[in-house]
């Protein structure tokens, strides 16, 4: 029986999705088999999301593929500051239309447009072909890297005896945004951890995005340089980082600094392009485009295409969550301070190394009502995808930024 998730594509998207979710189940010694349809709906959760019966618009007109004079590029402008930077770089009005952008891109080379956008602080990449040698080199490294680092620390445990909440008693500090990191911390919250998401005062999160991945977490606004952040870190078991490595360094939150100041902390880090590219920002769609995935999924061999879900993001999130769970168990036995890392580009290399089809398998209808949960959040009715993990149910997402930056419960460490 085919146990891969029905996510039609030439690449083995469904196999990667099923393997990623199963990694979480293995980490908690759960032998149940997840429903492939449920996994597919979880990976396409943005399509299932309803707020007061309406489907939110999840893509900005400044995000997409554009034909240039000599090829294709992909832009990402979902956040207002990225859209503004794109317009500045291209020297078009802040309210430029898609037709305006299309004309500008068509008159220039891919490299010219990508450089102009990047120089202004925006996000764009050339749509490329796959690079088998580079991908093979990436696959020679672990899919998720785990290393012991920093000052030694004695074993400590907050082990739970509750099968439905194996991470009860664990505190997770969440400094992530946009799918991969939030999927990781949402999964850790699903397993019973106390997750506190922290966002900076100057960068609001789209409401729909938080409703889609904020289940079971508390959410607060806090300057990462504040003393309150240091107090939160002092009592955290795990910090999950999703910002650019260079930005973390400027905030005093690099893994080396965290390990030195907080022995015993588990530092889980996600990046778009890998830690060897500390200044480079990115998103799933951009990694798909540059890595060659977009051209493999082309509908006609000419226009770029895309995977049926933000599968690099979701898989990175599940696999990082599994690694966090396994490292918590290891810390309880051995002690130590630990660093866990993976990237969307490493996920792309993994997918590109898996068996592929000449053509995508046909799309199959899945009844969304069988794979959704409904919540009331601040007077709004929110329908989201249900958990991919069998036997678990999400707690409701909370209002973004609506909580105080404090741990909720007493923290009893067993050494």
Short mmCIF file of C-alpha atoms in Angstrom, two decimals:
data_model
loop_
_atom_site.label_atom_id
_atom_site.label_comp_id
_atom_site.label_asym_id
_atom_site.label_seq_id
_atom_site.Cartn_x
_atom_site.Cartn_y
_atom_site.Cartn_z
CA UNK A 1 0.00 0.00 0.00
CA UNK A 2 1.26 3.48 -0.88
CA UNK A 3 1.77 5.33 2.41
CA UNK A 4 3.13 8.52 0.87
CA UNK A 5 1.01 11.62 1.17
CA UNK A 6 -1.03 12.61 -1.94
CA UNK A 7 0.85 15.77 -2.90
CA UNK A 8 1.03 15.55 -6.72
CA UNK A 9 4.42 16.50 -8.15
CA UNK A 10 7.25 15.07 -10.20
CA UNK A 11 9.49 15.08 -7.15
CA UNK A 12 8.75 12.81 -4.19
CA UNK A 13 6.99 15.51 -2.16
CA UNK A 14 4.54 13.09 -0.58
CA UNK A 15 7.30 10.67 0.46
CA UNK A 16 9.30 13.48 2.07
CA UNK A 17 6.18 14.71 3.88
CA UNK A 18 5.31 11.25 5.23
CA UNK A 19 8.91 10.61 6.33
CA UNK A 20 9.06 13.96 8.13
CA UNK A 21 5.86 13.40 10.11
CA UNK A 22 6.89 9.83 10.91
CA UNK A 23 10.17 11.14 12.32
CA UNK A 24 8.19 12.97 15.01
CA UNK A 25 6.22 9.84 15.85
CA UNK A 26 9.41 7.79 16.13
CA UNK A 27 10.91 10.39 18.46
CA UNK A 28 8.08 9.79 20.95
CA UNK A 29 8.03 5.99 20.41
CA UNK A 30 4.61 6.15 18.80
CA UNK A 31 4.06 3.31 16.33
CA UNK A 32 0.80 4.63 14.90
CA UNK A 33 0.70 5.32 11.17
CA UNK A 34 -0.39 8.82 10.15
CA UNK A 35 -3.14 9.25 7.59
CA UNK A 36 -1.58 10.27 4.23
CA UNK A 37 -4.58 12.48 3.46
CA UNK A 38 -4.23 14.21 6.84
CA UNK A 39 -0.55 14.91 6.11
CA UNK A 40 -1.44 16.39 2.72
CA UNK A 41 -3.98 18.71 4.29
CA UNK A 42 -1.52 19.73 7.03
CA UNK A 43 1.09 20.59 4.40
CA UNK A 44 -1.50 22.63 2.51
CA UNK A 45 -2.92 24.21 5.63
CA UNK A 46 -2.99 27.72 4.13
CA UNK A 47 -5.59 26.48 1.61
CA UNK A 48 -7.79 25.05 4.37
CA UNK A 49 -7.63 28.11 6.63
CA UNK A 50 -10.88 30.02 7.13
CA UNK A 51 -11.39 33.11 9.30
CA UNK A 52 -15.10 33.86 9.85
CA UNK A 53 -15.81 31.73 6.82
CA UNK A 54 -13.42 33.61 4.52
CA UNK A 55 -10.21 32.37 2.92
CA UNK A 56 -7.45 34.92 3.60
CA UNK A 57 -5.29 36.16 0.75
CA UNK A 58 -1.91 34.58 1.49
CA UNK A 59 0.22 35.82 -1.43
CA UNK A 60 1.18 39.41 -2.14
CA UNK A 61 1.08 40.67 -5.75
CA UNK A 62 4.81 41.32 -5.26
CA UNK A 63 5.49 37.60 -4.79
CA UNK A 64 5.77 35.43 -7.88
CA UNK A 65 7.60 34.40 -11.02
CA UNK A 66 8.53 37.07 -13.56
CA UNK A 67 9.91 36.75 -17.06
CA UNK A 68 13.06 38.77 -17.70
CA UNK A 69 14.86 39.50 -20.95
CA UNK A 70 17.02 36.39 -20.51
CA UNK A 71 15.12 34.04 -18.19
CA UNK A 72 12.96 33.99 -15.07
CA UNK A 73 13.22 35.32 -11.54
CA UNK A 74 11.19 34.76 -8.40
CA UNK A 75 10.37 37.48 -5.88
CA UNK A 76 8.94 37.42 -2.37
CA UNK A 77 7.10 40.45 -1.02
CA UNK A 78 4.55 39.11 1.45
CA UNK A 79 5.86 41.28 4.29
CA UNK A 80 5.30 45.01 3.71
CA UNK A 81 8.98 45.86 4.29
CA UNK A 82 10.04 43.37 1.62
CA UNK A 83 7.45 44.74 -0.84
CA UNK A 84 8.67 48.29 -0.16
CA UNK A 85 12.28 47.28 -0.71
CA UNK A 86 11.39 45.59 -3.99
CA UNK A 87 9.68 48.74 -5.26
CA UNK A 88 12.60 50.93 -4.17
CA UNK A 89 15.10 48.68 -5.88
CA UNK A 90 13.15 48.70 -9.13
CA UNK A 91 12.44 52.45 -8.83
CA UNK A 92 8.69 51.99 -9.19
CA UNK A 93 5.93 53.57 -7.06
CA UNK A 94 5.09 51.91 -3.76
CA UNK A 95 1.66 51.06 -5.20
CA UNK A 96 3.03 49.62 -8.46
CA UNK A 97 0.78 47.07 -10.14
CA UNK A 98 1.72 43.63 -11.40
CA UNK A 99 1.66 45.05 -14.93
CA UNK A 100 4.14 47.75 -13.88
CA UNK A 101 6.51 45.13 -12.50
CA UNK A 102 6.08 42.91 -15.53
CA UNK A 103 7.25 45.71 -17.81
CA UNK A 104 10.28 46.52 -15.66
CA UNK A 105 11.38 42.90 -15.43
CA UNK A 106 10.90 42.24 -19.15
CA UNK A 107 13.23 45.14 -20.04
CA UNK A 108 16.15 43.93 -17.89
CA UNK A 109 18.23 40.82 -17.37
CA UNK A 110 17.52 38.49 -14.46
CA UNK A 111 20.81 39.46 -12.81
CA UNK A 112 20.12 43.18 -13.09
CA UNK A 113 16.71 42.89 -11.42
CA UNK A 114 17.85 40.47 -8.72
CA UNK A 115 20.80 42.71 -7.82
CA UNK A 116 18.72 45.88 -7.73
CA UNK A 117 16.14 44.28 -5.43
CA UNK A 118 18.78 42.73 -3.17
CA UNK A 119 20.71 46.03 -2.91
CA UNK A 120 17.52 47.67 -1.63
CA UNK A 121 16.97 44.95 0.98
CA UNK A 122 14.35 43.00 -0.94
CA UNK A 123 14.16 39.33 -1.86
CA UNK A 124 14.56 37.87 -5.34
CA UNK A 125 16.44 34.96 -6.91
CA UNK A 126 17.17 33.66 -10.38
CA UNK A 127 15.09 30.64 -11.35
CA UNK A 128 17.81 28.07 -11.90
CA UNK A 129 18.40 24.50 -12.97
CA UNK A 130 19.32 21.82 -10.45
CA UNK A 131 22.98 21.40 -9.56
CA UNK A 132 23.53 17.68 -8.92
CA UNK A 133 27.09 18.08 -7.64
CA UNK A 134 26.13 20.75 -5.14
CA UNK A 135 23.10 18.79 -3.99
CA UNK A 136 25.18 15.64 -3.52
CA UNK A 137 27.64 17.59 -1.37
CA UNK A 138 24.77 18.86 0.78
CA UNK A 139 23.37 15.34 1.13
CA UNK A 140 26.76 14.12 2.39
CA UNK A 141 25.97 16.05 5.57
CA UNK A 142 23.19 15.03 8.00
CA UNK A 143 19.70 16.21 7.13
CA UNK A 144 19.53 17.65 10.64
CA UNK A 145 22.89 18.27 12.31
CA UNK A 146 23.22 17.82 16.08
CA UNK A 147 26.38 18.72 17.98
CA UNK A 148 27.40 19.20 21.57
CA UNK A 149 28.83 22.62 22.25
CA UNK A 150 29.80 25.19 24.83
CA UNK A 151 30.18 24.74 28.53
CA UNK A 152 29.31 21.37 30.03
CA UNK A 153 26.11 21.00 32.01
CA UNK A 154 24.76 18.18 34.16
CA UNK A 155 21.89 15.97 32.99
CA UNK A 156 18.46 17.41 33.62
CA UNK A 157 15.01 16.16 32.87
CA UNK A 158 11.44 17.31 32.83
CA UNK A 159 10.24 13.96 31.57
CA UNK A 160 6.48 13.49 31.47
CA UNK A 161 4.71 10.21 32.07
CA UNK A 162 1.64 11.35 30.13
CA UNK A 163 1.61 9.60 26.71
CA UNK A 164 -0.45 12.37 25.10
CA UNK A 165 1.90 15.07 26.46
CA UNK A 166 5.44 13.65 26.41
CA UNK A 167 6.98 17.15 26.56
CA UNK A 168 4.94 18.43 29.49
CA UNK A 169 7.26 20.44 31.73
CA UNK A 170 9.52 21.54 28.87
CA UNK A 171 9.83 25.26 28.12
CA UNK A 172 10.39 26.34 24.51
CA UNK A 173 11.30 29.91 23.55
CA UNK A 174 10.17 30.49 19.96
CA UNK A 175 11.95 33.13 17.86
CA UNK A 176 10.69 32.08 14.45
CA UNK A 177 8.27 33.18 11.76
CA UNK A 178 6.85 31.92 8.46
CA UNK A 179 5.96 28.22 8.42
CA UNK A 180 9.13 26.18 9.10
CA UNK A 181 9.93 27.44 12.60
CA UNK A 182 6.29 27.89 13.61
CA UNK A 183 5.49 24.33 12.41
CA UNK A 184 8.36 23.07 14.58
CA UNK A 185 7.19 24.91 17.70
CA UNK A 186 3.51 24.14 17.00
CA UNK A 187 4.48 20.46 16.97
CA UNK A 188 6.39 20.80 20.24
CA UNK A 189 3.35 22.51 21.79
CA UNK A 190 1.18 19.66 20.48
CA UNK A 191 3.43 17.26 22.39
CA UNK A 192 2.80 19.17 25.62
CA UNK A 193 5.63 21.71 25.81
CA UNK A 194 5.04 25.24 27.03
CA UNK A 195 5.87 27.37 23.98
CA UNK A 196 6.30 31.13 24.25
CA UNK A 197 6.68 32.92 20.93
CA UNK A 198 8.54 36.21 20.99
CA UNK A 199 8.34 38.80 18.21
CA UNK A 200 10.01 42.21 17.90
CA UNK A 201 7.95 45.36 18.50
CA UNK A 202 8.52 46.72 14.98
CA UNK A 203 7.54 43.74 12.81
CA UNK A 204 3.89 42.69 12.92
CA UNK A 205 2.86 39.20 11.83
CA UNK A 206 -0.05 38.75 9.40
CA UNK A 207 -3.01 37.54 11.43
CA UNK A 208 -3.81 34.66 9.09
CA UNK A 209 -0.24 33.38 9.27
CA UNK A 210 -0.30 33.19 13.06
CA UNK A 211 -3.72 31.51 13.09
CA UNK A 212 -2.35 28.91 10.66
CA UNK A 213 0.63 27.88 12.79
CA UNK A 214 0.14 29.40 16.26
CA UNK A 215 -1.73 26.51 17.88
CA UNK A 216 -1.05 25.91 21.56
CA UNK A 217 1.49 28.72 21.92
CA UNK A 218 1.50 31.93 23.85
CA UNK A 219 2.62 35.01 21.91
CA UNK A 220 4.34 38.12 23.24
CA UNK A 221 6.13 41.22 21.95
CA UNK A 222 9.61 41.86 23.36
CA UNK A 223 12.88 43.47 22.34
CA UNK A 224 15.39 40.62 22.11
CA UNK A 225 18.09 42.85 23.66
CA UNK A 226 16.09 43.38 26.86
CA UNK A 227 16.86 41.97 30.30
CA UNK A 228 13.47 40.24 30.19
CA UNK A 229 14.70 38.14 27.28
CA UNK A 230 17.71 37.08 29.31
CA UNK A 231 15.41 36.10 32.17
CA UNK A 232 13.28 33.99 29.83
CA UNK A 233 16.37 32.26 28.47
CA UNK A 234 17.60 31.48 31.95
CA UNK A 235 14.57 29.27 32.54
CA UNK A 236 14.17 27.86 29.02
CA UNK A 237 14.97 24.30 28.00
CA UNK A 238 15.02 25.01 24.27
CA UNK A 239 15.25 28.06 22.04
CA UNK A 240 14.17 27.73 18.41
CA UNK A 241 15.75 30.31 16.11
CA UNK A 242 14.49 31.20 12.64
CA UNK A 243 16.11 34.55 11.90
CA UNK A 244 19.15 35.05 9.68
CA UNK A 245 22.35 33.96 11.47
CA UNK A 246 23.91 37.41 11.03
CA UNK A 247 20.83 39.08 12.53
CA UNK A 248 20.98 36.75 15.52
CA UNK A 249 24.60 37.73 16.07
CA UNK A 250 23.67 41.41 16.17
CA UNK A 251 20.99 40.64 18.76
CA UNK A 252 23.42 38.73 20.98
CA UNK A 253 21.56 35.50 20.23
CA UNK A 254 24.13 33.57 18.22
CA UNK A 255 24.42 29.89 19.22
CA UNK A 256 27.93 30.43 20.62
CA UNK A 257 26.80 33.29 22.85
CA UNK A 258 23.69 31.42 23.99
CA UNK A 259 25.71 28.28 24.80
CA UNK A 260 28.22 30.30 26.81
CA UNK A 261 25.58 32.19 28.81
CA UNK A 262 23.08 29.37 29.29
CA UNK A 263 24.72 25.96 29.81
CA UNK A 264 22.26 23.14 29.32
CA UNK A 265 20.21 25.01 26.71
CA UNK A 266 19.21 23.24 23.51
CA UNK A 267 19.55 25.63 20.57
CA UNK A 268 17.55 24.62 17.48
CA UNK A 269 18.27 26.71 14.41
CA UNK A 270 16.55 26.97 11.03
CA UNK A 271 17.85 28.98 8.09
CA UNK A 272 16.87 29.31 4.46
CA UNK A 273 20.23 28.75 2.78
CA UNK A 274 22.38 27.17 5.52
CA UNK A 275 24.62 28.59 8.23
CA UNK A 276 27.39 29.14 5.68
CA UNK A 277 25.25 32.00 4.30
CA UNK A 278 24.70 34.06 7.47
CA UNK A 279 23.53 37.26 5.77
CA UNK A 280 21.15 35.71 3.27
CA UNK A 281 17.40 35.75 3.89
CA UNK A 282 15.00 33.50 2.06
CA UNK A 283 11.73 31.62 1.95
CA UNK A 284 10.55 28.23 0.69
CA UNK A 285 9.41 29.63 -2.65
CA UNK A 286 12.79 31.24 -3.29
CA UNK A 287 14.70 28.08 -2.42
CA UNK A 288 12.45 26.06 -4.74
CA UNK A 289 13.21 28.53 -7.52
CA UNK A 290 16.98 28.77 -7.16
CA UNK A 291 17.61 25.08 -6.42
CA UNK A 292 16.03 23.87 -9.66
CA UNK A 293 12.79 22.53 -8.17
CA UNK A 294 10.69 25.16 -9.95
CA UNK A 295 11.94 24.10 -13.39
CA UNK A 296 11.54 20.39 -12.63
CA UNK A 297 7.91 21.13 -11.73
CA UNK A 298 7.41 23.27 -14.85
CA UNK A 299 4.00 22.66 -16.45
CA UNK A 300 5.41 22.97 -19.97
CA UNK A 301 9.22 22.89 -19.82
CA UNK A 302 9.34 26.66 -20.26
CA UNK A 303 7.50 28.33 -17.38
CA UNK A 304 8.62 27.61 -13.81
CA UNK A 305 6.24 25.73 -11.54
CA UNK A 306 6.14 24.89 -7.85
CA UNK A 307 5.58 22.07 -5.42
CA UNK A 308 1.96 21.47 -4.35
CA UNK A 309 2.77 22.80 -0.88
CA UNK A 310 5.47 24.72 0.95
CA UNK A 311 6.98 21.30 1.55
CA UNK A 312 10.53 22.43 2.36
CA UNK A 313 9.15 24.57 5.18
CA UNK A 314 6.84 21.93 6.62
CA UNK A 315 9.39 19.11 6.41
CA UNK A 316 12.09 21.24 8.03
CA UNK A 317 9.66 22.05 10.85
CA UNK A 318 8.71 18.45 11.58
CA UNK A 319 12.27 17.15 11.33
CA UNK A 320 13.60 19.87 13.62
CA UNK A 321 10.85 19.11 16.16
CA UNK A 322 11.81 15.41 16.08
CA UNK A 323 15.46 16.33 16.64
CA UNK A 324 14.52 18.57 19.59
CA UNK A 325 12.59 15.73 21.21
CA UNK A 326 15.49 13.30 20.69
CA UNK A 327 18.05 15.80 22.01
CA UNK A 328 15.96 16.48 25.11
CA UNK A 329 16.08 12.74 25.84
CA UNK A 330 19.84 12.73 25.23
CA UNK A 331 20.35 15.73 27.53
CA UNK A 332 18.45 13.92 30.29
CA UNK A 333 20.97 11.06 30.02
CA UNK A 334 24.22 12.87 29.22
CA UNK A 335 23.74 16.51 30.12
CA UNK A 336 25.41 19.05 27.87
CA UNK A 337 24.54 22.07 25.77
CA UNK A 338 23.37 21.25 22.25
CA UNK A 339 23.01 22.85 18.85
CA UNK A 340 20.60 21.47 16.23
CA UNK A 341 20.41 22.92 12.73
CA UNK A 342 18.93 22.41 9.29
CA UNK A 343 17.98 24.59 6.34
CA UNK A 344 15.42 24.80 3.58
CA UNK A 345 18.23 24.39 1.06
CA UNK A 346 19.27 21.14 2.73
CA UNK A 347 15.65 19.97 2.48
CA UNK A 348 15.67 20.83 -1.22
CA UNK A 349 18.82 18.74 -1.74
CA UNK A 350 17.16 15.82 0.01
CA UNK A 351 14.06 16.06 -2.15
CA UNK A 352 16.15 16.38 -5.32
CA UNK A 353 17.98 13.17 -4.42
CA UNK A 354 14.81 11.10 -4.03
CA UNK A 355 13.17 9.11 -6.87
CA UNK A 356 11.03 11.21 -9.18
CA UNK A 357 8.29 10.73 -11.75
CA UNK A 358 8.14 11.84 -15.36
CA UNK A 359 4.75 13.42 -14.68
CA UNK A 360 2.88 14.30 -11.47
CA UNK A 361 0.32 11.75 -10.28
CA UNK A 362 -3.29 12.93 -10.70
CA UNK A 363 -4.79 15.18 -8.04
CA UNK A 364 -7.12 13.35 -5.66
CA UNK A 365 -10.09 14.91 -3.90
CA UNK A 366 -9.82 15.00 -0.10
CA UNK A 367 -12.75 16.04 2.07
CA UNK A 368 -11.39 18.97 4.14
CA UNK A 369 -14.04 18.54 6.85
CA UNK A 370 -12.43 15.24 7.82
CA UNK A 371 -9.10 16.95 8.45
CA UNK A 372 -9.86 20.27 10.12
CA UNK A 373 -10.42 21.79 13.56
CA UNK A 374 -12.56 24.80 14.47
CA UNK A 375 -11.71 27.34 17.17
CA UNK A 376 -13.03 30.58 18.57
CA UNK A 377 -10.20 33.12 18.86
CA UNK A 378 -11.04 36.56 20.24
CA UNK A 379 -14.57 36.32 18.90
CA UNK A 380 -13.53 35.05 15.47
CA UNK A 381 -14.26 31.60 14.09
CA UNK A 382 -11.05 30.04 12.84
CA UNK A 383 -10.91 26.77 10.88
CA UNK A 384 -7.46 25.24 10.45
CA UNK A 385 -5.93 21.95 9.39
CA UNK A 386 -5.93 19.29 12.09
CA UNK A 387 -2.62 17.80 13.34
CA UNK A 388 -0.79 15.38 11.08
CA UNK A 389 0.10 13.32 14.17
CA UNK A 390 -2.60 10.71 14.89
CA UNK A 391 -4.22 10.81 18.31
CA UNK A 392 -3.41 14.47 19.00
CA UNK A 393 -5.58 17.60 18.89
CA UNK A 394 -4.46 21.20 18.66
CA UNK A 395 -5.14 23.75 21.36
CA UNK A 396 -6.47 26.98 19.89
CA UNK A 397 -4.10 29.61 18.51
CA UNK A 398 -4.08 32.78 20.58
CA UNK A 399 -4.09 36.40 19.46
CA UNK A 400 -0.67 37.33 18.10
CA UNK A 401 1.26 39.45 20.60
CA UNK A 402 -1.52 39.27 23.17
CA UNK A 403 0.36 37.60 26.03
CA UNK A 404 2.89 38.81 28.57
CA UNK A 405 6.52 37.71 28.05
CA UNK A 406 6.53 35.43 31.07
CA UNK A 407 6.63 31.70 31.64
CA UNK A 408 3.24 30.43 32.67
CA UNK A 409 4.01 27.62 35.09
CA UNK A 410 6.56 26.72 37.77
CA UNK A 411 9.70 25.10 36.42
CA UNK A 412 10.89 22.06 38.38
CA UNK A 413 14.18 20.67 37.14
CA UNK A 414 15.11 17.09 38.03
CA UNK A 415 18.89 16.67 37.92
#
